[in-house]
Amino acid sequence: MGGVTSSMAAKFAFFPPNPPSYKLVKDEATGISVLDPFPHRENVDVLRIPTRRGNEIVVVYVRNPMATSTLLYSHGNAADIGQMYELFIELSIHLRVNLMGYDYSGYGQSSGKPSEQNTYADIEAAYKCLEESYGAKQENIILYGQSVGSGPTVDLASRLPRLRAVVLHSPILSGLRVMYPVKRTYWFDIYKNIDKISMVKSPVLIIHGTNDDVVNCSHGKQLWELCQEKYEPLWVKGGNHCDLELYPEYIRHVKKFISTVEKTPSRRNGSRRSTDGIEQLRQSTDHYEPPRRSMDQRDKPRRSTDTREKPRKSTDTREKPRKSTDRPPRLKFHEYTKFNSIDKLEKLKVSLDHMERMERSRRSVEYHDKSSRSNDQQLEKGRKSVDWLDRIRAD
């Protein structure tokens, strides 16, 4: 069953750039690894680290001597860290943070294949590297997830109660909800942020473009409503899915958020959880998850000052190439073949309808079985009564 889930995820969620936008080159004399074609920087480390699922992923760590926080950045589904490299450098400078970015399994020069479970293992490995190799503490780490990267980000944040903060950039309610406006959580859905976000105890900033044609802005608004510790969200007027960094209010708002959480003492109690605790706290999604009532079927509507936008169907789940904040033309050459998923969406719709019919049929059969058992019991009681009367007459 887990294999079916992974298969669906691979078809609808993951589009690693092919070929990768960079090569991993190691200097034999110094042992230093660099991302080709980028020159070596003294404040940047490039590493390969193992994950608990047997893959090796590539991570980039950018130091800022003025930093008191460390940002762990999970990128979108159609990018790799080669395309994100210059943005990482810029964010580290402007936000005054150390920053670690990583490629998911099957992305860039990371080994393995992309899957939901692999991304969970990938972000755990990156987090463990921050703690063990760079001495970062949970209280000083900010998790940042963009688009599909919001999945591993929310999953890890829900299990780490003392994080400094969480930033969700164009986040998704769940993988299936991006493509089809379902009103319940199916077992085969992926990245069920809608069911996990309420377990995040850290301050959460949500950023979303009002004109996002890949992940509708309503995803971000609904997640914001479900947050425990809300921070003023940023709805970028006119912003699309991959251009929010180009808006001046983006960097201002993120910088203000980080400054606020750095100055505000943590109100969350409890001892610091080590990376060993990640495995203990983890409720593995490798196992079958029965359908549960979705958080978007609330009995009482929540009040919101924002007008909820009607979810729209997307015929393309691939993200557009990310643009750098000061070099937008540079990344324009990363064009991708348009992903036409109309036929797949129709098949998915038929599949969902079929599952509903099967569920109704199953209930009908169970009801019939119960009725048959009840009739058999009544007949048995009647037969015993007749036998009892016969014995009385015989006496």
Coordinates of N, CA and C in Angstrom, one line a residue, residues 255-354:
K255 N 12.2 39.6 7.3 CA 13.2 40.1 8.2 C 12.5 40.6 9.5
K256 N 11.4 41.2 9.4 CA 10.6 41.7 10.6 C 10.2 40.5 11.4
F257 N 9.8 39.4 10.8 CA 9.3 38.2 11.5 C 10.5 37.6 12.3
I258 N 11.7 37.4 11.6 CA 12.8 36.8 12.3 C 13.3 37.7 13.4
S259 N 13.3 39.0 13.2 CA 13.7 39.9 14.3 C 12.8 39.8 15.5
T260 N 11.5 39.6 15.2 CA 10.5 39.5 16.3 C 10.7 38.2 17.1
V261 N 10.9 37.1 16.4 CA 11.0 35.8 17.1 C 12.3 35.7 17.8
E262 N 13.3 36.5 17.3 CA 14.6 36.5 18.0 C 14.6 37.3 19.3
K263 N 13.8 38.3 19.3 CA 13.7 39.2 20.5 C 12.7 38.6 21.5
T264 N 11.7 37.8 21.1 CA 10.7 37.3 22.0 C 11.1 36.0 22.6
P265 N 11.2 36.0 24.0 CA 11.6 34.7 24.6 C 10.6 33.7 24.4
S266 N 11.0 32.4 24.3 CA 10.2 31.3 24.0 C 9.2 31.1 25.2
R267 N 8.0 30.9 24.9 CA 7.0 30.6 25.9 C 6.7 29.1 26.0
R268 N 7.4 28.3 25.1 CA 7.1 26.9 25.1 C 8.0 26.2 26.1
N269 N 7.3 25.4 27.0 CA 8.0 24.7 28.0 C 8.4 23.3 27.5
G270 N 9.2 22.6 28.3 CA 9.6 21.3 28.0 C 11.1 21.2 27.6
S271 N 11.7 20.1 27.9 CA 13.1 19.9 27.6 C 13.4 19.9 26.1
R272 N 14.6 20.2 25.7 CA 15.0 20.2 24.3 C 14.9 18.7 23.8
R273 N 14.3 18.5 22.7 CA 14.3 17.2 22.1 C 15.5 17.0 21.2
S274 N 16.2 15.9 21.4 CA 17.4 15.6 20.5 C 16.9 15.0 19.3
T275 N 17.8 14.7 18.4 CA 17.5 14.1 17.1 C 17.0 12.6 17.3
D276 N 17.5 12.0 18.5 CA 17.0 10.7 18.8 C 15.5 10.7 19.1
G277 N 15.1 11.9 19.6 CA 13.6 12.0 20.0 C 12.8 12.1 18.7
I278 N 13.4 12.5 17.6 CA 12.6 12.6 16.4 C 12.0 11.3 16.0
E279 N 12.9 10.2 16.1 CA 12.4 8.9 15.8 C 11.4 8.4 16.8
Q280 N 11.5 8.7 18.1 CA 10.6 8.3 19.1 C 9.2 9.0 18.9
L281 N 9.3 10.3 18.6 CA 8.0 11.1 18.4 C 7.3 10.8 17.1
R282 N 8.1 10.2 16.1 CA 7.6 10.1 14.8 C 6.4 9.1 14.7
Q283 N 5.3 9.5 14.1 CA 4.2 8.6 13.8 C 4.4 8.3 12.3
S284 N 5.0 7.1 12.1 CA 5.5 6.9 10.7 C 4.3 6.7 9.8
T285 N 4.4 7.4 8.6 CA 3.4 7.3 7.6 C 3.7 6.2 6.6
D286 N 4.7 5.3 7.0 CA 4.9 4.2 6.2 C 3.8 3.2 6.3
H287 N 3.1 3.3 7.4 CA 2.0 2.3 7.7 C 0.7 2.9 7.1
Y288 N -0.3 2.0 7.0 CA -1.6 2.4 6.4 C -2.3 3.5 7.3
E289 N -2.7 4.5 6.8 CA -3.5 5.5 7.6 C -4.9 5.5 7.1
P290 N -5.8 5.1 8.1 CA -7.2 5.1 7.7 C -7.8 6.4 7.4
P291 N -8.8 6.5 6.6 CA -9.4 7.9 6.3 C -9.8 8.5 7.5
R292 N -9.6 9.8 7.7 CA -10.0 10.5 8.8 C -10.7 11.8 8.4
R293 N -11.5 12.3 9.4 CA -12.2 13.5 9.0 C -11.2 14.7 8.8
S294 N -11.4 15.3 7.7 CA -10.4 16.4 7.3 C -10.7 17.7 8.1
M295 N -9.7 18.5 8.3 CA -9.9 19.7 9.0 C -10.6 20.7 8.2
D296 N -10.8 20.5 6.9 CA -11.6 21.4 6.1 C -13.0 21.1 6.0
Q297 N -13.5 20.2 7.0 CA -14.9 19.9 7.1 C -15.4 20.4 8.5
R298 N -15.0 21.6 8.9 CA -15.3 22.0 10.2 C -16.8 22.3 10.3
D299 N -17.4 22.0 11.5 CA -18.9 22.2 11.7 C -19.2 23.7 11.8
K300 N -18.2 24.5 12.5 CA -18.5 25.9 12.6 C -17.4 26.7 11.8
P301 N -17.9 27.5 10.9 CA -16.9 28.3 10.1 C -16.1 29.2 11.0
R302 N -14.8 29.3 10.8 CA -13.9 30.3 11.5 C -14.1 31.6 10.9
R303 N -13.9 32.6 11.8 CA -14.0 34.0 11.3 C -12.6 34.4 10.7
S304 N -12.7 35.0 9.6 CA -11.5 35.5 9.0 C -11.7 36.8 8.3
T305 N -10.8 37.7 8.4 CA -10.9 39.0 7.7 C -10.6 38.9 6.3
D306 N -10.0 37.8 5.9 CA -9.7 37.6 4.4 C -10.8 36.9 3.7
T307 N -11.1 37.4 2.6 CA -12.1 36.6 1.8 C -11.5 35.4 1.2
R308 N -12.1 34.3 1.5 CA -11.6 33.0 1.0 C -11.8 32.9 -0.5
E309 N -10.7 32.6 -1.2 CA -10.8 32.4 -2.6 C -11.2 31.0 -2.9
K310 N -12.0 30.9 -3.9 CA -12.5 29.6 -4.3 C -11.4 28.8 -4.9
P311 N -11.2 27.5 -4.4 CA -10.1 26.7 -4.9 C -10.2 26.5 -6.4
R312 N -9.2 26.5 -7.1 CA -9.3 26.2 -8.5 C -8.5 25.0 -8.9
K313 N -8.9 24.4 -10.0 CA -8.2 23.2 -10.4 C -6.9 23.6 -11.2
S314 N -5.9 22.9 -10.9 CA -4.6 23.2 -11.6 C -4.3 22.1 -12.6
T315 N -4.0 22.4 -13.8 CA -3.7 21.4 -14.8 C -2.2 21.1 -14.8
D316 N -1.4 21.9 -14.0 CA 0.0 21.7 -14.0 C 0.5 21.9 -12.6
T317 N 1.0 20.8 -12.0 CA 1.5 20.8 -10.6 C 3.0 21.1 -10.6
R318 N 3.6 21.4 -11.7 CA 5.0 21.7 -11.8 C 5.2 23.2 -11.4
E319 N 6.2 23.5 -10.6 CA 6.4 24.8 -10.3 C 7.3 25.5 -11.3
K320 N 7.0 26.8 -11.5 CA 7.8 27.5 -12.5 C 9.2 27.8 -11.9
P321 N 10.2 28.0 -12.7 CA 11.6 28.2 -12.3 C 11.7 29.3 -11.3
R322 N 12.4 29.1 -10.2 CA 12.5 30.2 -9.2 C 13.4 31.3 -9.7
K323 N 13.1 32.5 -9.3 CA 13.8 33.7 -9.7 C 14.6 34.3 -8.5
S324 N 15.8 34.7 -8.8 CA 16.7 35.3 -7.7 C 16.2 36.8 -7.5
T325 N 16.5 37.3 -6.3 CA 16.0 38.6 -6.0 C 16.6 39.7 -6.8
D326 N 17.8 39.5 -7.2 CA 18.5 40.6 -8.0 C 18.9 40.2 -9.4
R327 N 18.7 39.0 -9.7 CA 19.1 38.5 -11.1 C 17.9 37.7 -11.7
P328 N 16.7 38.3 -11.9 CA 15.6 37.6 -12.4 C 15.9 37.0 -13.8
P329 N 16.6 37.7 -14.7 CA 16.8 37.1 -16.0 C 17.7 35.9 -16.0
R330 N 18.5 35.8 -15.0 CA 19.5 34.7 -15.1 C 18.9 33.3 -15.1
L331 N 17.8 33.1 -14.4 CA 17.3 31.8 -14.3 C 16.1 31.6 -15.3
K332 N 16.0 32.5 -16.2 CA 14.9 32.3 -17.2 C 15.1 31.2 -18.1
F333 N 16.4 30.7 -18.3 CA 16.7 29.7 -19.2 C 16.2 28.3 -18.7
H334 N 15.9 28.2 -17.5 CA 15.4 26.9 -16.9 C 13.9 26.8 -17.3
E335 N 13.7 26.3 -18.5 CA 12.3 26.1 -18.9 C 12.0 24.6 -18.8
Y336 N 10.8 24.3 -18.5 CA 10.4 22.9 -18.4 C 9.2 22.6 -19.3
T337 N 9.2 21.3 -19.7 CA 8.1 20.9 -20.6 C 6.8 21.0 -19.8
K338 N 5.8 21.5 -20.4 CA 4.5 21.7 -19.7 C 4.0 20.4 -19.4
F339 N 3.6 20.2 -18.1 CA 3.0 19.0 -17.6 C 1.5 19.0 -17.7
N340 N 1.0 18.2 -18.7 CA -0.4 18.2 -18.9 C -1.0 17.1 -18.1
S341 N -1.7 17.4 -17.0 CA -2.3 16.4 -16.2 C -3.8 16.3 -16.3
I342 N -4.4 16.9 -17.3 CA -5.9 16.8 -17.4 C -6.4 15.4 -17.5
D343 N -5.7 14.6 -18.3 CA -6.2 13.2 -18.4 C -6.0 12.5 -17.0
K344 N -4.9 12.8 -16.4 CA -4.6 12.1 -15.1 C -5.6 12.6 -14.0
L345 N -6.0 13.9 -14.1 CA -7.0 14.4 -13.2 C -8.4 13.7 -13.4
E346 N -8.7 13.5 -14.7 CA -10.0 12.8 -14.9 C -10.0 11.4 -14.4
K347 N -8.8 10.7 -14.6 CA -8.7 9.3 -14.1 C -8.7 9.3 -12.6
L348 N -8.1 10.4 -12.0 CA -8.2 10.4 -10.5 C -9.6 10.7 -10.0
K349 N -10.3 11.5 -10.8 CA -11.7 11.7 -10.4 C -12.5 10.5 -10.5
V350 N -12.3 9.7 -11.5 CA -13.0 8.4 -11.7 C -12.6 7.5 -10.6
S351 N -11.3 7.5 -10.2 CA -10.9 6.6 -9.2 C -11.5 7.0 -7.8
L352 N -11.6 8.3 -7.5 CA -12.2 8.7 -6.3 C -13.7 8.3 -6.2
D353 N -14.4 8.5 -7.4 CA -15.8 8.1 -7.4 C -16.0 6.6 -7.2
H354 N -15.0 5.9 -7.8 CA -15.1 4.4 -7.7 C -14.9 4.0 -6.3

